[in-house]
Coordinates of C-alpha atoms in Angstrom, one line a residue:
M1 CA -44.1 -28.9 -5.8
T2 CA -40.3 -30.0 -6.0
I3 CA -38.3 -28.6 -8.5
Q4 CA -35.3 -30.8 -9.7
L5 CA -32.2 -29.3 -11.2
N6 CA -29.4 -31.6 -13.1
M7 CA -25.7 -30.5 -12.5
I8 CA -25.8 -27.8 -15.6
Q9 CA -29.0 -26.4 -14.6
S10 CA -27.6 -26.1 -10.9
I11 CA -24.2 -24.5 -11.6
G12 CA -25.9 -22.2 -14.0
L13 CA -28.5 -21.0 -11.5
A14 CA -25.5 -20.6 -9.1
V15 CA -23.8 -18.3 -11.5
I16 CA -26.9 -16.3 -12.1
F17 CA -27.1 -15.5 -8.4
L18 CA -23.4 -15.1 -7.9
L19 CA -23.6 -12.5 -10.8
L20 CA -26.4 -10.7 -8.9
G21 CA -24.4 -10.8 -5.8
K22 CA -21.6 -9.2 -7.8
A23 CA -23.8 -6.2 -8.9
I24 CA -25.2 -5.8 -5.5
K25 CA -21.9 -5.6 -4.0
N26 CA -20.8 -3.2 -6.6
A27 CA -23.8 -1.1 -6.0
I28 CA -24.0 -1.0 -2.1
P29 CA -20.4 -0.1 -0.5
V30 CA -21.1 -1.7 2.8
F31 CA -20.4 -5.2 1.3
S32 CA -17.4 -4.2 -0.1
R33 CA -16.1 -2.7 3.0
Y34 CA -16.7 -5.8 4.9
A35 CA -15.4 -8.1 2.0
I36 CA -18.4 -10.3 1.8
P37 CA -18.1 -12.6 -1.2
S38 CA -20.3 -12.1 -4.1
P39 CA -21.6 -15.8 -4.1
V40 CA -22.4 -15.4 -0.5
I41 CA -24.8 -12.3 -1.2
G42 CA -26.4 -13.9 -4.4
G43 CA -26.7 -17.1 -2.6
L44 CA -28.3 -15.6 0.6
I45 CA -30.8 -14.1 -1.7
F46 CA -32.0 -17.4 -3.4
S47 CA -31.9 -19.2 -0.1
I48 CA -34.2 -16.7 1.3
I49 CA -36.6 -16.7 -1.7
H50 CA -36.3 -20.6 -1.4
M51 CA -37.1 -20.6 2.3
I52 CA -40.1 -18.4 1.8
F53 CA -41.5 -20.7 -1.2
R54 CA -41.0 -23.7 1.0
Q55 CA -42.7 -22.4 4.1
N56 CA -45.5 -21.0 1.9
N57 CA -45.8 -24.7 0.0
I58 CA -45.4 -22.7 -3.0
A59 CA -42.0 -24.8 -4.4
S60 CA -38.9 -26.5 -3.1
F61 CA -35.8 -27.0 -4.9
E62 CA -33.4 -30.2 -5.1
F63 CA -29.9 -29.8 -6.9
D64 CA -27.6 -32.0 -8.4
T65 CA -24.0 -31.1 -6.4
T66 CA -21.7 -33.1 -8.7
L67 CA -20.0 -29.9 -9.8
Q68 CA -20.1 -28.4 -6.4
T69 CA -17.8 -31.2 -5.3
F70 CA -15.4 -31.1 -8.5
F71 CA -15.1 -27.3 -8.0
Q72 CA -14.6 -27.8 -4.3
I73 CA -11.4 -30.3 -4.9
M74 CA -10.4 -27.9 -7.4
F75 CA -10.4 -25.0 -5.0
F76 CA -8.5 -26.9 -2.3
C77 CA -6.0 -28.1 -4.7
T78 CA -5.1 -24.5 -5.7
V79 CA -4.7 -23.9 -2.0
G80 CA -2.1 -26.8 -1.9
F81 CA -0.3 -24.7 -4.5
N82 CA 0.3 -21.9 -2.0
A83 CA 2.4 -24.2 0.4
S84 CA 5.9 -23.0 -0.5
F85 CA 8.4 -23.9 1.9
K86 CA 10.7 -21.5 -0.1
M87 CA 8.3 -18.5 0.8
L88 CA 8.5 -19.7 4.4
K89 CA 12.1 -19.7 4.6
I90 CA 12.3 -16.2 2.8
G91 CA 10.1 -15.0 5.8
G92 CA 12.3 -16.2 8.3
K93 CA 11.9 -16.4 12.2
Q94 CA 9.1 -13.7 12.3
V95 CA 6.9 -15.5 9.5
L96 CA 7.2 -18.8 11.4
L97 CA 6.4 -17.1 15.0
F98 CA 3.2 -15.4 13.3
L99 CA 2.3 -18.7 11.6
L100 CA 2.5 -20.4 15.1
I101 CA 0.7 -17.9 16.8
S102 CA -2.2 -18.2 14.1
T103 CA -2.2 -21.9 14.4
V104 CA -2.4 -22.0 18.1
F105 CA -5.2 -19.5 17.9
A106 CA -7.1 -21.9 15.3
V107 CA -6.6 -24.8 17.8
L108 CA -8.1 -22.6 20.5
Q109 CA -11.2 -21.5 18.5
N110 CA -12.1 -25.1 18.2
A111 CA -11.5 -26.1 21.7
L112 CA -13.7 -23.0 22.8
A113 CA -16.5 -24.0 20.7
V114 CA -16.5 -27.6 21.7
G115 CA -15.9 -26.6 25.5
L116 CA -19.0 -24.5 25.3
A117 CA -21.1 -26.7 23.4
G118 CA -22.9 -28.4 26.4
I119 CA -23.4 -25.2 28.0
V120 CA -25.3 -23.5 25.2
G121 CA -27.2 -26.6 24.3
I122 CA -25.6 -27.6 21.0
D123 CA -23.8 -30.8 19.8
P124 CA -19.8 -30.4 19.8
L125 CA -19.8 -31.3 16.0
L126 CA -22.1 -28.4 15.1
A127 CA -20.4 -26.3 17.7
L128 CA -17.3 -26.9 15.8
L129 CA -18.4 -25.4 12.6
T130 CA -18.6 -21.9 14.3
A131 CA -15.0 -22.2 15.2
S132 CA -11.9 -22.4 12.8
P133 CA -13.8 -24.3 9.8
A134 CA -15.8 -20.7 9.6
L135 CA -13.4 -18.2 11.2
T136 CA -9.9 -18.9 10.1
G137 CA -11.1 -21.1 7.4
G138 CA -13.9 -18.5 6.0
H139 CA -16.6 -19.9 3.7
G140 CA -14.3 -22.1 1.6
T141 CA -13.3 -24.2 4.2
S142 CA -16.5 -24.0 6.2
A143 CA -18.3 -25.3 3.1
A144 CA -15.8 -28.1 2.4
V145 CA -15.9 -29.4 6.1
A146 CA -19.7 -29.1 6.3
P147 CA -20.4 -32.3 4.4
S148 CA -18.2 -34.4 6.6
I149 CA -20.4 -33.2 9.7
E150 CA -23.5 -34.0 7.7
A151 CA -22.4 -37.7 6.9
L152 CA -22.4 -38.0 10.5
G153 CA -26.0 -37.0 11.1
Y154 CA -26.2 -33.6 11.2
P155 CA -28.3 -32.2 8.2
Q156 CA -28.0 -28.5 9.5
A157 CA -24.1 -28.5 9.0
L158 CA -23.8 -26.5 6.0
T159 CA -26.1 -23.8 7.1
V160 CA -24.4 -23.4 10.5
A161 CA -21.2 -23.2 8.6
L162 CA -21.9 -20.6 6.2
T163 CA -23.6 -18.4 8.6
A164 CA -21.0 -18.5 11.0
A165 CA -18.4 -17.7 8.2
T166 CA -20.5 -14.6 7.2
F167 CA -20.7 -13.6 10.9
G168 CA -17.0 -13.9 11.2
L169 CA -16.2 -11.5 8.1
V170 CA -18.2 -8.9 9.7
A171 CA -17.0 -9.2 13.3
G172 CA -13.3 -9.4 12.0
S173 CA -13.8 -6.3 10.3
L174 CA -15.4 -4.4 13.1
L175 CA -12.9 -5.7 15.8
G176 CA -9.4 -5.4 13.9
S177 CA -8.8 -1.9 13.2
P178 CA -10.0 -0.6 16.7
M179 CA -7.8 -3.3 18.3
A180 CA -4.9 -2.0 16.6
N181 CA -5.9 1.6 17.1
R182 CA -6.3 1.2 20.8
L183 CA -2.6 -0.5 21.1
I184 CA -1.0 2.4 19.0
I185 CA -2.6 5.0 20.9
K186 CA -2.2 3.4 24.4
D187 CA 1.5 2.4 24.2
N188 CA 2.1 5.6 21.9
L189 CA 3.6 3.3 19.3
L190 CA 3.6 5.7 16.5
H191 CA 6.5 8.0 18.3
K192 CA 8.6 4.7 19.1
K193 CA 8.5 3.7 15.6
K194 CA 12.0 4.0 13.8
L195 CA 11.4 4.6 9.9
P196 CA 12.7 2.0 8.8
S197 CA 13.0 -0.4 11.6
S198 CA 16.2 -2.5 11.7
N199 CA 14.3 -5.8 10.0
E200 CA 12.0 -4.2 7.7
T201 CA 14.7 -3.7 5.1
E202 CA 15.2 -7.4 5.0
F203 CA 11.6 -8.1 3.3
D204 CA 11.2 -8.2 -0.4
L205 CA 7.5 -7.2 -0.6
S206 CA 7.5 -7.9 -4.4
I207 CA 6.8 -11.6 -3.6
T208 CA 3.6 -10.9 -2.0
Q209 CA 2.3 -8.7 -4.6
K210 CA 0.7 -9.7 -7.9
N211 CA 2.5 -9.4 -11.3
T212 CA 0.7 -8.4 -14.1
S213 CA 1.6 -9.8 -17.4
L214 CA 0.0 -10.5 -20.7
L215 CA -2.6 -13.4 -21.2
D216 CA -0.7 -16.7 -22.1
T217 CA -2.8 -19.3 -23.1
N218 CA 0.0 -21.8 -22.5
K219 CA 0.3 -20.7 -19.0
I220 CA -3.4 -21.1 -18.4
S221 CA -3.4 -24.2 -20.0
M222 CA -0.4 -25.7 -17.9
A223 CA -2.2 -24.2 -14.8
F224 CA -5.2 -26.4 -15.6
F225 CA -3.3 -29.4 -16.4
Q226 CA -1.1 -29.3 -13.2
I227 CA -4.4 -28.7 -11.0
L228 CA -6.2 -31.6 -12.8
I229 CA -3.1 -33.9 -12.3
A230 CA -2.8 -33.2 -8.7
M231 CA -6.6 -33.6 -8.4
F232 CA -6.1 -37.1 -10.1
L233 CA -3.0 -38.2 -8.1
G234 CA -4.7 -36.8 -4.9
T235 CA -7.8 -39.3 -5.4
Y236 CA -5.1 -42.2 -4.9
L237 CA -3.5 -40.6 -1.9
T238 CA -6.7 -39.9 -0.3
D239 CA -7.6 -43.6 -0.8
A240 CA -4.4 -44.6 0.6
L241 CA -4.5 -42.4 3.6
N242 CA -8.0 -43.8 4.4
A243 CA -7.1 -47.4 3.9
F244 CA -3.9 -46.6 6.3
V245 CA -6.1 -44.9 9.1
S246 CA -8.7 -47.5 8.9
Q247 CA -6.5 -50.1 10.5
W248 CA -6.8 -48.5 13.8
S249 CA -10.1 -46.5 13.5
T250 CA -13.0 -46.5 11.1
D251 CA -14.2 -43.2 12.5
I252 CA -11.4 -41.2 10.6
N253 CA -12.2 -40.6 7.0
F254 CA -10.2 -38.0 5.2
P255 CA -12.3 -35.8 2.7
A256 CA -11.6 -36.2 -0.9
Y257 CA -9.7 -33.1 -1.2
I258 CA -7.0 -33.8 1.2
G259 CA -4.9 -35.7 -1.4
A260 CA -5.2 -33.1 -3.8
M261 CA -4.1 -30.3 -1.6
I262 CA -0.9 -32.5 -0.6
T263 CA 0.0 -33.6 -4.1
A264 CA -0.6 -29.9 -5.1
A265 CA 1.9 -28.5 -2.4
V266 CA 4.4 -31.4 -3.5
I267 CA 4.2 -30.2 -7.1
R268 CA 4.7 -26.7 -5.9
N269 CA 7.8 -27.4 -4.0
I270 CA 9.4 -29.5 -6.6
S271 CA 8.7 -26.5 -9.0
D272 CA 10.3 -24.0 -6.5
A273 CA 13.5 -26.2 -6.1
T274 CA 14.2 -27.5 -9.5
S275 CA 13.6 -26.6 -13.3
F276 CA 11.9 -30.1 -13.8
I277 CA 8.6 -28.4 -13.3
K278 CA 7.4 -24.6 -13.8
T279 CA 4.3 -23.9 -12.0
P280 CA 2.1 -21.0 -13.5
L281 CA 1.5 -19.3 -9.9
E282 CA -0.6 -16.3 -11.2
E283 CA -2.8 -18.4 -13.5
I284 CA -3.2 -20.8 -10.7
K285 CA -4.7 -18.1 -8.8
V286 CA -7.0 -17.2 -11.2
V287 CA -8.3 -20.7 -11.3
E288 CA -8.5 -20.7 -7.3
E289 CA -10.8 -17.4 -7.6
V290 CA -13.0 -19.0 -10.2
S291 CA -13.3 -22.3 -8.5
L292 CA -14.0 -20.8 -5.1
N293 CA -16.7 -18.7 -6.5
L294 CA -18.4 -21.4 -8.3
F295 CA -18.1 -23.8 -5.4
L296 CA -19.2 -21.0 -3.1
G297 CA -22.0 -20.4 -5.5
M298 CA -23.4 -23.9 -5.3
A299 CA -23.1 -24.4 -1.7
L300 CA -25.0 -20.9 -0.8
I301 CA -27.8 -21.5 -3.2
T302 CA -28.3 -25.1 -1.5
L303 CA -28.6 -23.6 2.2
K304 CA -31.7 -24.5 4.0
L305 CA -32.1 -21.5 6.4
W306 CA -35.1 -23.1 8.1
Q307 CA -32.7 -25.4 9.8
L308 CA -31.4 -22.4 11.8
I309 CA -34.6 -21.6 13.9
D310 CA -33.6 -23.8 17.0
L311 CA -29.6 -23.0 16.6
A312 CA -29.8 -19.4 16.4
L313 CA -29.2 -18.3 19.9
P314 CA -26.5 -21.1 20.8
M315 CA -24.6 -20.2 17.6
L316 CA -24.7 -16.4 18.6
L317 CA -23.6 -17.1 21.9
L318 CA -20.8 -19.3 20.6
L319 CA -19.5 -16.7 18.0
L320 CA -19.7 -13.7 20.6
A321 CA -17.6 -15.9 22.8
Q322 CA -15.2 -16.3 19.7
C323 CA -15.0 -12.4 19.5
V324 CA -14.1 -12.0 23.1
M325 CA -11.3 -14.7 22.8
M326 CA -10.0 -12.8 19.5
Y327 CA -9.8 -9.7 21.4
L328 CA -7.9 -11.0 24.3
Y329 CA -5.6 -13.2 22.2
G330 CA -5.0 -10.1 19.7
I331 CA -4.1 -7.9 22.8
F332 CA -2.2 -10.1 25.5
V333 CA -0.5 -12.7 23.2
S334 CA -0.2 -11.8 19.4
Y335 CA 1.1 -8.3 20.1
P336 CA 3.7 -8.7 22.8
L337 CA 5.0 -11.9 21.1
M338 CA 5.5 -10.2 17.9
G339 CA 7.4 -7.3 19.6
K340 CA 4.9 -5.1 21.3
N341 CA 5.7 -2.3 18.7
Y342 CA 3.8 -0.8 15.7
D343 CA 4.4 -3.2 13.5
S344 CA 2.9 -6.2 15.9
A345 CA -0.2 -3.7 16.5
V346 CA -0.7 -3.5 12.8
M347 CA -0.4 -7.3 12.7
V348 CA -3.0 -7.5 15.2
A349 CA -5.4 -6.1 12.9
G350 CA -4.2 -8.3 10.2
L351 CA -4.6 -11.6 12.5
T352 CA -8.2 -10.5 13.3
G353 CA -9.3 -10.1 9.8
F354 CA -8.3 -13.5 8.7
A355 CA -8.7 -15.6 11.9
M356 CA -12.2 -14.1 12.0
G357 CA -12.9 -13.9 8.1
S358 CA -10.5 -13.8 5.4
T359 CA -7.0 -12.6 4.3
S360 CA -9.1 -9.7 2.3
N361 CA -10.4 -8.4 5.5
A362 CA -7.0 -8.5 7.2
M363 CA -5.3 -6.3 4.4
A364 CA -8.4 -4.1 4.6
N365 CA -7.9 -3.9 8.3
M366 CA -4.0 -3.1 7.9
N367 CA -4.9 -0.7 5.2
S368 CA -7.3 1.3 7.3
I369 CA -4.6 1.6 10.3
T370 CA -1.9 2.4 8.1
E371 CA -3.6 5.1 6.2
K372 CA -4.4 7.0 9.4
Y373 CA -0.8 6.5 10.5
V374 CA 2.1 5.2 8.6
Y375 CA 2.8 2.1 6.5
S376 CA 4.2 -0.8 8.1
R377 CA 6.4 -2.9 5.7
T378 CA 6.7 -5.8 8.2
A379 CA 3.0 -6.5 8.6
F380 CA 2.4 -6.0 4.7
F381 CA 4.9 -8.8 4.4
I382 CA 4.3 -11.3 7.1
V383 CA 0.5 -11.3 7.1
P384 CA -0.3 -12.2 3.4
I385 CA 2.2 -14.9 3.6
V386 CA 0.5 -16.7 6.7
G387 CA -2.9 -15.7 5.9
S388 CA -3.0 -16.6 2.2
L389 CA -0.2 -19.3 1.7
F390 CA -0.3 -21.3 5.0
I391 CA -2.8 -21.1 7.5
D392 CA -5.7 -22.7 5.4
F393 CA -3.5 -25.7 4.5
I394 CA -2.8 -26.1 8.5
N395 CA -6.1 -25.2 9.5
I396 CA -7.6 -28.1 7.4
G397 CA -5.3 -30.6 9.3
I398 CA -6.7 -29.0 12.9
I399 CA -10.0 -29.4 11.9
Q400 CA -10.1 -33.1 10.7
G401 CA -8.1 -33.7 14.2
F402 CA -11.1 -32.3 16.0
I403 CA -13.7 -34.3 13.9
S404 CA -11.8 -37.5 14.2
F405 CA -11.9 -36.7 18.0
L406 CA -15.5 -35.9 18.3
S407 CA -17.0 -38.5 16.0

């Protein structure tokens, strides 16, 4: 028996399991410790139920994913609003260097996965989904990129991507704090740290912290209006980009959210530079969280876990290889380049958090270290700017480049 759900029923079911996941996350501390998103918890529960029903010929489900696509584009549009060059300028050379380190690592993640694909016996495009789309990008980016791979003839793409992203969340949490702790003890960094360091006083942490204000319906409305305008204009930009590149190659096809991201970034930077547009950033962050949860909720309930049977071992080998590279890169590249001091050790924990999972993991890793030792003003300034404002934007470009090369 096949149960078909229209777009309203599909999003409604996704929300039910999202809320179930939220309740489970609140009740079981391990999920909060590893920053597992609520829609992932609830969605995996439904996916397991669906697999059991299907394997026993009880029932299967078919979903209308119209609203999943809508909320996906909305989410990536809000990501575009984070790309503020003013913020990058405030951060100075250290932020630029850490962004470069993070960008290079995202490229290396993809290169490693593609390079090992033949050895573990998996197609390079599927292997790519175990790299920066799932790890640096997390569940949001991986779920957005997967349809492009599915369209190339790989129906397992979404399942591979989201499974890899879940692995990354746990691995990033397990690796990050121990790596930083080892560096601090081995190099006796705590005794070398000067409080405050000469460059920490330059940072105004208020720009990385949330401001609480009274509910303002005008700002909420304006947030939605600017997002929807960016999505509207973005459709034309995406079409123009695809028409432009099609003159040289028919293999390159930008996904629908690219134009919305770029348009949103333009609006944000006009807002930063002039008084012509005022972008309500706090309200856009709320829309970002809501749209991501709804988009992920839909993506997770449509997972087809039975497609992983033949891919489980190759995926595990690829993801373990990513963990080894993360360890080596953090210890031997990021740590010395960022100054080989206490702050750079804490930033290793942060880099591991968001390069393997999410910015939430990064902050949790750094909190774990600084609660044991002392606070790092530099790390808590630099990591959120790179992890939450810029790397997702850059990572999308890196991923599209690899997809175009491999397809």
